PDB file of C-alpha atoms in Angstrom:
ATOM      1  CA  MET A 116      20.210  -6.701 -21.591  1.00  0.00           C
ATOM      2  CA  THR A 117      21.657 -10.005 -20.339  1.00  0.00           C
ATOM      3  CA  ALA A 118      18.491 -10.718 -18.356  1.00  0.00           C
ATOM      4  CA  ILE A 119      16.292  -9.951 -21.365  1.00  0.00           C
ATOM      5  CA  LEU A 120      18.301 -12.297 -23.591  1.00  0.00           C
ATOM      6  CA  ALA A 121      18.181 -15.063 -20.977  1.00  0.00           C
ATOM      7  CA  LEU A 122      14.408 -14.725 -20.659  1.00  0.00           C
ATOM      8  CA  ALA A 123      14.033 -14.591 -24.442  1.00  0.00           C
ATOM      9  CA  LYS A 124      16.045 -17.799 -24.892  1.00  0.00           C
ATOM     10  CA  ALA A 125      13.951 -19.595 -22.273  1.00  0.00           C
ATOM     11  CA  GLU A 126      10.676 -18.421 -23.848  1.00  0.00           C
ATOM     12  CA  PHE A 127      11.895 -19.352 -27.319  1.00  0.00           C
ATOM     13  CA  ARG A 128      12.770 -22.883 -26.210  1.00  0.00           C
ATOM     14  CA  ILE A 129       9.370 -23.304 -24.569  1.00  0.00           C
ATOM     15  CA  ALA A 130       7.543 -22.076 -27.672  1.00  0.00           C
ATOM     16  CA  ALA A 131       9.664 -24.253 -29.954  1.00  0.00           C
ATOM     17  CA  ARG A 132       8.995 -27.292 -27.739  1.00  0.00           C
ATOM     18  CA  ASN A 133       5.276 -26.553 -27.984  1.00  0.00           C
ATOM     19  CA  ARG A 134       5.580 -26.553 -31.810  1.00  0.00           C
ATOM     20  CA  TRP A 135       4.541 -22.895 -32.152  1.00  0.00           C
ATOM     21  CA  LEU A 136       7.426 -22.160 -34.522  1.00  0.00           C
ATOM     22  CA  THR A 137       6.570 -25.158 -36.697  1.00  0.00           C
ATOM     23  CA  ILE A 138       2.848 -24.378 -36.746  1.00  0.00           C
ATOM     24  CA  ALA A 139       3.355 -20.712 -37.630  1.00  0.00           C
ATOM     25  CA  ALA A 140       5.941 -21.456 -40.320  1.00  0.00           C
ATOM     26  CA  VAL A 141       3.833 -24.188 -41.932  1.00  0.00           C
ATOM     27  CA  LEU A 142       0.763 -21.943 -42.008  1.00  0.00           C
ATOM     28  CA  MET A 143       2.648 -19.090 -43.644  1.00  0.00           C
ATOM     29  CA  VAL A 144       4.438 -21.285 -46.195  1.00  0.00           C
ATOM     30  CA  VAL A 145       1.308 -23.197 -47.228  1.00  0.00           C
ATOM     31  CA  PHE A 146      -0.884 -20.132 -47.676  1.00  0.00           C
ATOM     32  CA  ALA A 147       1.885 -18.147 -49.373  1.00  0.00           C
ATOM     33  CA  LEU A 148       2.525 -20.890 -51.938  1.00  0.00           C
ATOM     34  CA  ILE A 149      -1.200 -21.273 -52.604  1.00  0.00           C
ATOM     35  CA  LEU A 150      -1.544 -17.546 -53.277  1.00  0.00           C
ATOM     36  CA  THR A 151       1.542 -17.566 -55.499  1.00  0.00           C
ATOM     37  CA  ALA A 152       0.154 -20.419 -57.575  1.00  0.00           C
ATOM     38  CA  ALA A 153      -3.213 -18.671 -57.819  1.00  0.00           C
ATOM     39  CA  GLY A 154      -1.642 -15.379 -58.896  1.00  0.00           C
ATOM     40  CA  SER A 155      -1.246 -16.244 -62.562  1.00  0.00           C
ATOM     41  CA  GLY A 156      -4.739 -15.032 -63.475  1.00  0.00           C
ATOM     42  CA  PRO A 157      -4.464 -11.299 -62.788  1.00  0.00           C
ATOM     43  CA  THR A 158      -0.776 -11.035 -63.746  1.00  0.00           C
ATOM     44  CA  GLY A 159      -1.278 -10.747 -67.464  1.00  0.00           C
ATOM     45  CA  SER A 160      -4.378  -8.576 -67.344  1.00  0.00           C
ATOM     46  CA  LEU A 161      -2.832  -6.048 -64.953  1.00  0.00           C
ATOM     47  CA  GLY A 162       0.510  -5.908 -66.704  1.00  0.00           C
ATOM     48  CA  VAL A 163       2.535  -6.390 -63.523  1.00  0.00           C
ATOM     49  CA  ASP A 164       4.914  -9.092 -62.409  1.00  0.00           C
ATOM     50  CA  ARG A 165       3.755 -12.156 -60.513  1.00  0.00           C
ATOM     51  CA  LEU A 166       5.553 -11.203 -57.290  1.00  0.00           C
ATOM     52  CA  SER A 167       3.762  -7.828 -57.082  1.00  0.00           C
ATOM     53  CA  VAL A 168       0.425  -9.573 -57.535  1.00  0.00           C
ATOM     54  CA  THR A 169       1.404 -12.153 -54.926  1.00  0.00           C
ATOM     55  CA  VAL A 170       2.390  -9.419 -52.455  1.00  0.00           C
ATOM     56  CA  ALA A 171      -1.002  -7.752 -52.885  1.00  0.00           C
ATOM     57  CA  SER A 172      -2.700 -11.085 -52.165  1.00  0.00           C
ATOM     58  CA  LEU A 173      -0.378 -11.806 -49.226  1.00  0.00           C
ATOM     59  CA  THR A 174      -1.233  -8.408 -47.773  1.00  0.00           C
ATOM     60  CA  SER A 175      -4.903  -9.356 -47.545  1.00  0.00           C
ATOM     61  CA  LEU A 176      -3.976 -12.734 -46.059  1.00  0.00           C
ATOM     62  CA  SER A 177      -1.568 -11.234 -43.528  1.00  0.00           C
ATOM     63  CA  VAL A 178      -4.224  -8.884 -42.164  1.00  0.00           C
ATOM     64  CA  TYR A 179      -6.040 -11.979 -40.877  1.00  0.00           C
ATOM     65  CA  LEU A 180      -3.234 -14.455 -40.216  1.00  0.00           C
ATOM     66  CA  VAL A 181      -0.466 -12.380 -38.610  1.00  0.00           C
ATOM     67  CA  PRO A 182      -2.648 -10.916 -35.799  1.00  0.00           C
ATOM     68  CA  LEU A 183      -4.100 -14.367 -35.127  1.00  0.00           C
ATOM     69  CA  ILE A 184      -0.671 -15.988 -34.790  1.00  0.00           C
ATOM     70  CA  ALA A 185       0.562 -13.129 -32.586  1.00  0.00           C
ATOM     71  CA  LEU A 186      -2.430 -13.408 -30.251  1.00  0.00           C
ATOM     72  CA  LEU A 187      -2.064 -17.194 -30.043  1.00  0.00           C
ATOM     73  CA  LEU A 188       1.556 -16.717 -29.003  1.00  0.00           C
ATOM     74  CA  SER A 189       0.842 -14.065 -26.385  1.00  0.00           C
ATOM     75  CA  PHE A 190      -2.586 -14.648 -24.827  1.00  0.00           C
ATOM     76  CA  ASP A 191      -1.276 -16.819 -21.970  1.00  0.00           C
ATOM     77  CA  ALA A 192       2.084 -15.117 -21.480  1.00  0.00           C
ATOM     78  CA  VAL A 193       0.999 -13.733 -18.106  1.00  0.00           C
ATOM     79  CA  ALA A 194      -2.257 -15.545 -17.310  1.00  0.00           C
ATOM     80  CA  GLY A 195      -0.630 -18.905 -18.025  1.00  0.00           C
ATOM     81  CA  GLU A 196       2.295 -18.150 -15.732  1.00  0.00           C
ATOM     82  CA  ALA A 197      -0.127 -17.089 -12.998  1.00  0.00           C
ATOM     83  CA  GLU A 198      -2.212 -20.261 -13.317  1.00  0.00           C
ATOM     84  CA  ARG A 199       0.874 -22.495 -13.243  1.00  0.00           C
ATOM     85  CA  GLY A 200       2.189 -20.663 -10.181  1.00  0.00           C
ATOM     86  CA  THR A 201       5.444 -19.590 -11.858  1.00  0.00           C
ATOM     87  CA  LEU A 202       4.601 -15.889 -12.120  1.00  0.00           C
ATOM     88  CA  ALA A 203       5.205 -15.276  -8.408  1.00  0.00           C
ATOM     89  CA  LEU A 204       8.618 -16.926  -8.725  1.00  0.00           C
ATOM     90  CA  ILE A 205       9.555 -14.904 -11.812  1.00  0.00           C
ATOM     91  CA  LEU A 206       8.602 -11.654 -10.113  1.00  0.00           C
ATOM     92  CA  THR A 207      10.978 -12.419  -7.230  1.00  0.00           C
ATOM     93  CA  TYR A 208      13.940 -12.184  -9.600  1.00  0.00           C
ATOM     94  CA  PRO A 209      15.905  -8.900  -9.494  1.00  0.00           C
ATOM     95  CA  VAL A 210      14.550  -8.014 -12.923  1.00  0.00           C
ATOM     96  CA  GLY A 211      12.040  -5.278 -13.673  1.00  0.00           C
ATOM     97  CA  ARG A 212       8.664  -6.135 -15.124  1.00  0.00           C
ATOM     98  CA  GLY A 213       9.511  -4.218 -18.260  1.00  0.00           C
ATOM     99  CA  ARG A 214      12.503  -6.496 -18.867  1.00  0.00           C
ATOM    100  CA  ILE A 215      10.425  -9.609 -18.220  1.00  0.00           C
ATOM    101  CA  LEU A 216       7.893  -8.469 -20.799  1.00  0.00           C
ATOM    102  CA  ALA A 217      10.672  -7.498 -23.216  1.00  0.00           C
ATOM    103  CA  GLY A 218      12.179 -10.993 -22.960  1.00  0.00           C
ATOM    104  CA  LYS A 219       8.860 -12.640 -23.775  1.00  0.00           C
ATOM    105  CA  ALA A 220       8.267 -10.197 -26.633  1.00  0.00           C
ATOM    106  CA  ALA A 221      11.724 -10.799 -28.112  1.00  0.00           C
ATOM    107  CA  ALA A 222      11.173 -14.566 -28.182  1.00  0.00           C
ATOM    108  CA  HIS A 223       7.677 -14.410 -29.617  1.00  0.00           C
ATOM    109  CA  LEU A 224       8.639 -11.782 -32.188  1.00  0.00           C
ATOM    110  CA  ALA A 225      11.583 -13.940 -33.264  1.00  0.00           C
ATOM    111  CA  ILE A 226       9.245 -16.898 -33.820  1.00  0.00           C
ATOM    112  CA  LEU A 227       6.812 -14.749 -35.783  1.00  0.00           C
ATOM    113  CA  THR A 228       9.605 -13.213 -37.868  1.00  0.00           C
ATOM    114  CA  LEU A 229      11.053 -16.619 -38.749  1.00  0.00           C
ATOM    115  CA  ALA A 230       7.605 -17.825 -39.816  1.00  0.00           C
ATOM    116  CA  LEU A 231       7.028 -14.704 -41.926  1.00  0.00           C
ATOM    117  CA  VAL A 232      10.427 -14.954 -43.621  1.00  0.00           C
ATOM    118  CA  ALA A 233       9.811 -18.631 -44.356  1.00  0.00           C
ATOM    119  CA  GLY A 234       6.362 -18.006 -45.825  1.00  0.00           C
ATOM    120  CA  TYR A 235       7.121 -14.854 -47.787  1.00  0.00           C
ATOM    121  CA  GLY A 236      10.502 -16.212 -48.841  1.00  0.00           C
ATOM    122  CA  ALA A 237       8.878 -19.341 -50.250  1.00  0.00           C
ATOM    123  CA  ALA A 238       6.393 -17.143 -52.124  1.00  0.00           C
ATOM    124  CA  GLY A 239       9.219 -15.010 -53.509  1.00  0.00           C
ATOM    125  CA  VAL A 240      11.215 -18.005 -54.711  1.00  0.00           C
ATOM    126  CA  ALA A 241       8.147 -19.538 -56.337  1.00  0.00           C
ATOM    127  CA  ALA A 242       7.284 -16.243 -58.046  1.00  0.00           C
ATOM    128  CA  PHE A 243      10.811 -15.905 -59.445  1.00  0.00           C
ATOM    129  CA  LEU A 244      10.727 -19.462 -60.770  1.00  0.00           C
ATOM    130  CA  LEU A 245       7.382 -18.891 -62.496  1.00  0.00           C
ATOM    131  CA  ASP A 246       8.063 -15.340 -63.709  1.00  0.00           C
ATOM    132  CA  PRO A 247      11.629 -14.049 -64.305  1.00  0.00           C
ATOM    133  CA  THR A 248      10.353 -10.446 -64.245  1.00  0.00           C
ATOM    134  CA  SER A 249       9.420 -10.764 -60.577  1.00  0.00           C
ATOM    135  CA  ALA A 250      12.498  -8.786 -59.530  1.00  0.00           C
ATOM    136  CA  ALA A 251      10.341  -5.675 -59.943  1.00  0.00           C
ATOM    137  CA  GLY A 252       8.277  -6.751 -56.947  1.00  0.00           C
ATOM    138  CA  LEU A 253      11.192  -7.402 -54.577  1.00  0.00           C
ATOM    139  CA  GLY A 254      10.826  -4.018 -52.879  1.00  0.00           C
ATOM    140  CA  ALA A 255       7.138  -4.706 -52.223  1.00  0.00           C
ATOM    141  CA  LEU A 256       8.045  -8.078 -50.703  1.00  0.00           C
ATOM    142  CA  LEU A 257      10.629  -6.549 -48.353  1.00  0.00           C
ATOM    143  CA  ARG A 258       8.124  -3.870 -47.358  1.00  0.00           C
ATOM    144  CA  LEU A 259       5.546  -6.539 -46.638  1.00  0.00           C
ATOM    145  CA  ILE A 260       7.986  -8.411 -44.391  1.00  0.00           C
ATOM    146  CA  TRP A 261       8.884  -5.497 -42.114  1.00  0.00           C
ATOM    147  CA  THR A 262       5.335  -4.188 -41.906  1.00  0.00           C
ATOM    148  CA  SER A 263       4.098  -7.683 -41.061  1.00  0.00           C
ATOM    149  CA  VAL A 264       6.657  -7.848 -38.240  1.00  0.00           C
ATOM    150  CA  ALA A 265       5.380  -4.473 -36.995  1.00  0.00           C
ATOM    151  CA  LEU A 266       1.775  -5.702 -37.214  1.00  0.00           C
ATOM    152  CA  GLY A 267       2.720  -8.843 -35.300  1.00  0.00           C
ATOM    153  CA  ALA A 268       4.487  -6.765 -32.635  1.00  0.00           C
ATOM    154  CA  THR A 269       1.329  -4.679 -32.241  1.00  0.00           C
ATOM    155  CA  PHE A 270      -0.873  -7.689 -31.565  1.00  0.00           C
ATOM    156  CA  LEU A 271       1.749  -9.316 -29.349  1.00  0.00           C
ATOM    157  CA  GLY A 272       1.567  -6.237 -27.150  1.00  0.00           C
ATOM    158  CA  LEU A 273      -2.230  -6.276 -27.167  1.00  0.00           C
ATOM    159  CA  GLY A 274      -2.143  -9.981 -26.331  1.00  0.00           C
ATOM    160  CA  TYR A 275       0.129  -9.333 -23.336  1.00  0.00           C
ATOM    161  CA  ALA A 276      -2.206  -6.594 -22.123  1.00  0.00           C
ATOM    162  CA  ILE A 277      -5.169  -8.974 -22.342  1.00  0.00           C
ATOM    163  CA  SER A 278      -3.210 -11.752 -20.641  1.00  0.00           C
ATOM    164  CA  ALA A 279      -2.235  -9.452 -17.783  1.00  0.00           C
ATOM    165  CA  ARG A 280      -5.827  -8.373 -17.193  1.00  0.00           C
ATOM    166  CA  ALA A 281      -7.374 -11.849 -17.440  1.00  0.00           C
ATOM    167  CA  ARG A 282      -7.258 -14.141 -14.443  1.00  0.00           C
ATOM    168  CA  ARG A 283      -7.104 -17.406 -16.389  1.00  0.00           C
ATOM    169  CA  PRO A 284      -5.760 -18.499 -19.800  1.00  0.00           C
ATOM    170  CA  SER A 285      -9.268 -19.519 -20.859  1.00  0.00           C
ATOM    171  CA  GLY A 286     -10.524 -15.990 -20.248  1.00  0.00           C
ATOM    172  CA  ALA A 287      -7.492 -14.528 -22.008  1.00  0.00           C
ATOM    173  CA  ALA A 288      -8.111 -16.809 -25.006  1.00  0.00           C
ATOM    174  CA  GLY A 289     -11.702 -15.643 -25.278  1.00  0.00           C
ATOM    175  CA  LEU A 290     -10.679 -11.996 -25.081  1.00  0.00           C
ATOM    176  CA  ALA A 291      -7.934 -12.552 -27.667  1.00  0.00           C
ATOM    177  CA  ILE A 292     -10.346 -14.111 -30.161  1.00  0.00           C
ATOM    178  CA  GLY A 293     -12.795 -11.293 -29.506  1.00  0.00           C
ATOM    179  CA  LEU A 294     -10.072  -8.714 -30.169  1.00  0.00           C
ATOM    180  CA  TRP A 295      -9.109 -10.479 -33.392  1.00  0.00           C
ATOM    181  CA  LEU A 296     -12.702 -10.527 -34.613  1.00  0.00           C
ATOM    182  CA  LEU A 297     -13.159  -6.871 -33.725  1.00  0.00           C
ATOM    183  CA  ALA A 298      -9.926  -5.654 -35.316  1.00  0.00           C
ATOM    184  CA  VAL A 299      -9.915  -7.610 -38.572  1.00  0.00           C
ATOM    185  CA  VAL A 300     -13.609  -8.349 -39.248  1.00  0.00           C
ATOM    186  CA  LEU A 301     -16.209  -6.368 -37.303  1.00  0.00           C
ATOM    187  CA  TYR A 302     -14.360  -3.038 -37.440  1.00  0.00           C
ATOM    188  CA  ASP A 303     -14.346  -2.977 -41.241  1.00  0.00           C
ATOM    189  CA  LEU A 304     -17.954  -4.143 -41.426  1.00  0.00           C
ATOM    190  CA  ALA A 305     -19.002  -1.300 -39.133  1.00  0.00           C
ATOM    191  CA  LEU A 306     -17.081   1.208 -41.260  1.00  0.00           C
ATOM    192  CA  LEU A 307     -18.660  -0.158 -44.421  1.00  0.00           C
ATOM    193  CA  ALA A 308     -22.139   0.226 -42.927  1.00  0.00           C
ATOM    194  CA  ALA A 309     -21.316   3.791 -41.856  1.00  0.00           C
ATOM    195  CA  VAL A 310     -20.033   4.691 -45.330  1.00  0.00           C
ATOM    196  CA  VAL A 311     -23.154   3.278 -46.982  1.00  0.00           C
ATOM    197  CA  ALA A 312     -25.400   5.158 -44.560  1.00  0.00           C
ATOM    198  CA  ASP A 313     -23.409   8.390 -45.020  1.00  0.00           C
ATOM    199  CA  ASN A 314     -23.758   8.207 -48.825  1.00  0.00           C
ATOM    200  CA  GLY A 315     -20.699  10.302 -49.642  1.00  0.00           C
ATOM    201  CA  GLY A 316     -21.159  12.822 -46.832  1.00  0.00           C
ATOM    202  CA  PHE A 317     -18.856  14.244 -44.147  1.00  0.00           C
ATOM    203  CA  PHE A 318     -18.031  10.873 -42.577  1.00  0.00           C
ATOM    204  CA  THR A 319     -16.926   9.358 -45.874  1.00  0.00           C
ATOM    205  CA  ARG A 320     -14.813  12.338 -46.894  1.00  0.00           C
ATOM    206  CA  GLN A 321     -13.274  13.409 -43.572  1.00  0.00           C
ATOM    207  CA  VAL A 322     -13.691  10.812 -40.822  1.00  0.00           C
ATOM    208  CA  PHE A 323     -13.397   7.542 -42.748  1.00  0.00           C
ATOM    209  CA  PRO A 324      -9.651   7.870 -43.588  1.00  0.00           C
ATOM    210  CA  LEU A 325      -8.862   8.621 -39.929  1.00  0.00           C
ATOM    211  CA  THR A 326     -10.799   5.589 -38.715  1.00  0.00           C
ATOM    212  CA  LEU A 327      -8.765   3.403 -41.054  1.00  0.00           C
ATOM    213  CA  LEU A 328      -5.510   4.760 -39.631  1.00  0.00           C
ATOM    214  CA  ALA A 329      -6.803   4.123 -36.103  1.00  0.00           C
ATOM    215  CA  ASN A 330      -6.912   0.369 -36.775  1.00  0.00           C
ATOM    216  CA  PRO A 331      -3.441  -1.268 -37.019  1.00  0.00           C
ATOM    217  CA  ALA A 332      -4.717  -3.942 -39.416  1.00  0.00           C
ATOM    218  CA  ASP A 333      -6.232  -1.379 -41.781  1.00  0.00           C
ATOM    219  CA  ALA A 334      -3.165   0.878 -41.605  1.00  0.00           C
ATOM    220  CA  PHE A 335      -0.974  -2.104 -42.509  1.00  0.00           C
ATOM    221  CA  ARG A 336      -3.152  -2.965 -45.477  1.00  0.00           C
ATOM    222  CA  LEU A 337      -3.403   0.623 -46.703  1.00  0.00           C
ATOM    223  CA  TYR A 338       0.351   1.196 -46.549  1.00  0.00           C
ATOM    224  CA  ASN A 339       1.231  -1.942 -48.482  1.00  0.00           C
ATOM    225  CA  LEU A 340      -1.474  -1.522 -51.107  1.00  0.00           C
ATOM    226  CA  ALA A 341      -0.877   2.207 -51.615  1.00  0.00           C
ATOM    227  CA  ALA A 342       2.783   1.540 -52.429  1.00  0.00           C
ATOM    228  CA  SER A 343       2.090  -1.546 -54.567  1.00  0.00           C
ATOM    229  CA  GLN A 344       1.872  -1.770 -58.334  1.00  0.00           C
ATOM    230  CA  ALA A 345      -0.945  -4.299 -58.011  1.00  0.00           C
ATOM    231  CA  THR A 346      -3.438  -2.332 -55.916  1.00  0.00           C
ATOM    232  CA  ALA A 347      -6.194  -3.221 -58.353  1.00  0.00           C
ATOM    233  CA  VAL A 348      -6.022  -6.839 -57.230  1.00  0.00           C
ATOM    234  CA  ALA A 349      -7.565  -5.752 -53.923  1.00  0.00           C
ATOM    235  CA  ALA A 350     -10.301  -3.645 -55.453  1.00  0.00           C
ATOM    236  CA  GLY A 351     -12.281  -3.526 -52.217  1.00  0.00           C
ATOM    237  CA  VAL A 352      -9.770  -1.189 -50.563  1.00  0.00           C
ATOM    238  CA  ALA A 353      -8.117   0.304 -53.652  1.00  0.00           C
ATOM    239  CA  THR A 354      -9.979   3.601 -53.357  1.00  0.00           C
ATOM    240  CA  ALA A 355      -9.200   3.935 -49.659  1.00  0.00           C
ATOM    241  CA  ALA A 356      -5.542   3.101 -50.270  1.00  0.00           C
ATOM    242  CA  GLN A 357      -5.304   5.917 -52.796  1.00  0.00           C
ATOM    243  CA  ALA A 358      -7.201   8.415 -50.617  1.00  0.00           C
ATOM    244  CA  VAL A 359      -4.933   8.076 -47.540  1.00  0.00           C
ATOM    245  CA  PRO A 360      -1.383   9.477 -47.939  1.00  0.00           C
ATOM    246  CA  VAL A 361       1.274   6.772 -47.748  1.00  0.00           C
ATOM    247  CA  TRP A 362       3.213   8.561 -45.014  1.00  0.00           C
ATOM    248  CA  GLN A 363       0.179   8.609 -42.723  1.00  0.00           C
ATOM    249  CA  SER A 364      -0.372   4.870 -42.966  1.00  0.00           C
ATOM    250  CA  ALA A 365       3.382   4.302 -42.493  1.00  0.00           C
ATOM    251  CA  VAL A 366       3.371   6.403 -39.306  1.00  0.00           C
ATOM    252  CA  SER A 367       0.388   4.435 -38.002  1.00  0.00           C
ATOM    253  CA  VAL A 368       2.151   1.132 -38.716  1.00  0.00           C
ATOM    254  CA  LEU A 369       5.231   2.312 -36.796  1.00  0.00           C
ATOM    255  CA  LEU A 370       3.384   3.874 -33.858  1.00  0.00           C
ATOM    256  CA  TRP A 371       1.029   1.011 -33.058  1.00  0.00           C
ATOM    257  CA  PRO A 372       3.738  -1.366 -31.713  1.00  0.00           C
ATOM    258  CA  LEU A 373       4.812   1.382 -29.274  1.00  0.00           C
ATOM    259  CA  VAL A 374       1.228   2.002 -28.177  1.00  0.00           C
ATOM    260  CA  SER A 375       0.453  -1.683 -27.652  1.00  0.00           C
ATOM    261  CA  GLY A 376       3.753  -2.201 -25.834  1.00  0.00           C
ATOM    262  CA  GLY A 377       2.905   0.644 -23.485  1.00  0.00           C
ATOM    263  CA  LEU A 378      -0.535  -0.832 -22.814  1.00  0.00           C
ATOM    264  CA  ALA A 379       1.028  -4.217 -22.099  1.00  0.00           C
ATOM    265  CA  LEU A 380       3.503  -2.738 -19.617  1.00  0.00           C
ATOM    266  CA  LEU A 381       0.812  -0.736 -17.815  1.00  0.00           C
ATOM    267  CA  SER A 382      -1.380  -3.840 -17.488  1.00  0.00           C
ATOM    268  CA  PHE A 383       1.538  -6.028 -16.342  1.00  0.00           C
ATOM    269  CA  LYS A 384       2.523  -3.553 -13.633  1.00  0.00           C
ATOM    270  CA  LYS A 385      -0.948  -3.906 -12.113  1.00  0.00           C
ATOM    271  CA  VAL A 386      -0.686  -7.703 -11.826  1.00  0.00           C
ATOM    272  CA  VAL A 387      -0.540  -9.006  -8.279  1.00  0.00           C
ATOM    273  CA  PRO A 388       0.716 -12.638  -8.198  1.00  0.00           C
TER     274      PRO A 388
END
């Protein structure tokens, strides 16, 4: 545990010196405040508090932004060390590769969590100032925070796996962007095309919900929207959110960080400095 904390502190200082904490926090705060200010339109028509509407909007934003920030933090965690020549030195320490990866993950997850708390916290404060009834949406906000941390942990692990398999940071960056596009954009477009082609058949009724749970970004969105009072704000996935049981999407959200962490460790163990 001491070795993990020491590695985490070193990684955190490096990331903070490279302004990653500032960049992530500013992005989350700016977008969260914009969505809070823009949430006045649907509030009255849906009959829900401003914070619940803001959480529904932040859920859609987080599906795109949280994985991107996590991949930017993690894509060169191994490939960058290898290119700089420090990976061989690190691997000579009497510390297992699992602990090395855990130290990096702890630091990067701390940065991501601080950014999320800053952004969502600013949105919550703004919502309370604009609408005193926003206390009803506090549970949805807390749920959004921990699920966003879990989503970030998932893509941190996937980023480490990519970084361990790539030989250079440039290659890892390209693979990370490709993974982001596939997970948050192309995957849903492919499912939409399949649903349209199926026209209410077996795929739509039986396979489609399972394919949503198989994608960590979709599982995150389904869980938050299914448990939200403002699901109608995100009409594009409202039907899917109601069709998939909440417990199934919650299990997917919790399992994906373990799966991605396992993939990262397997890839890191194959690295030869």
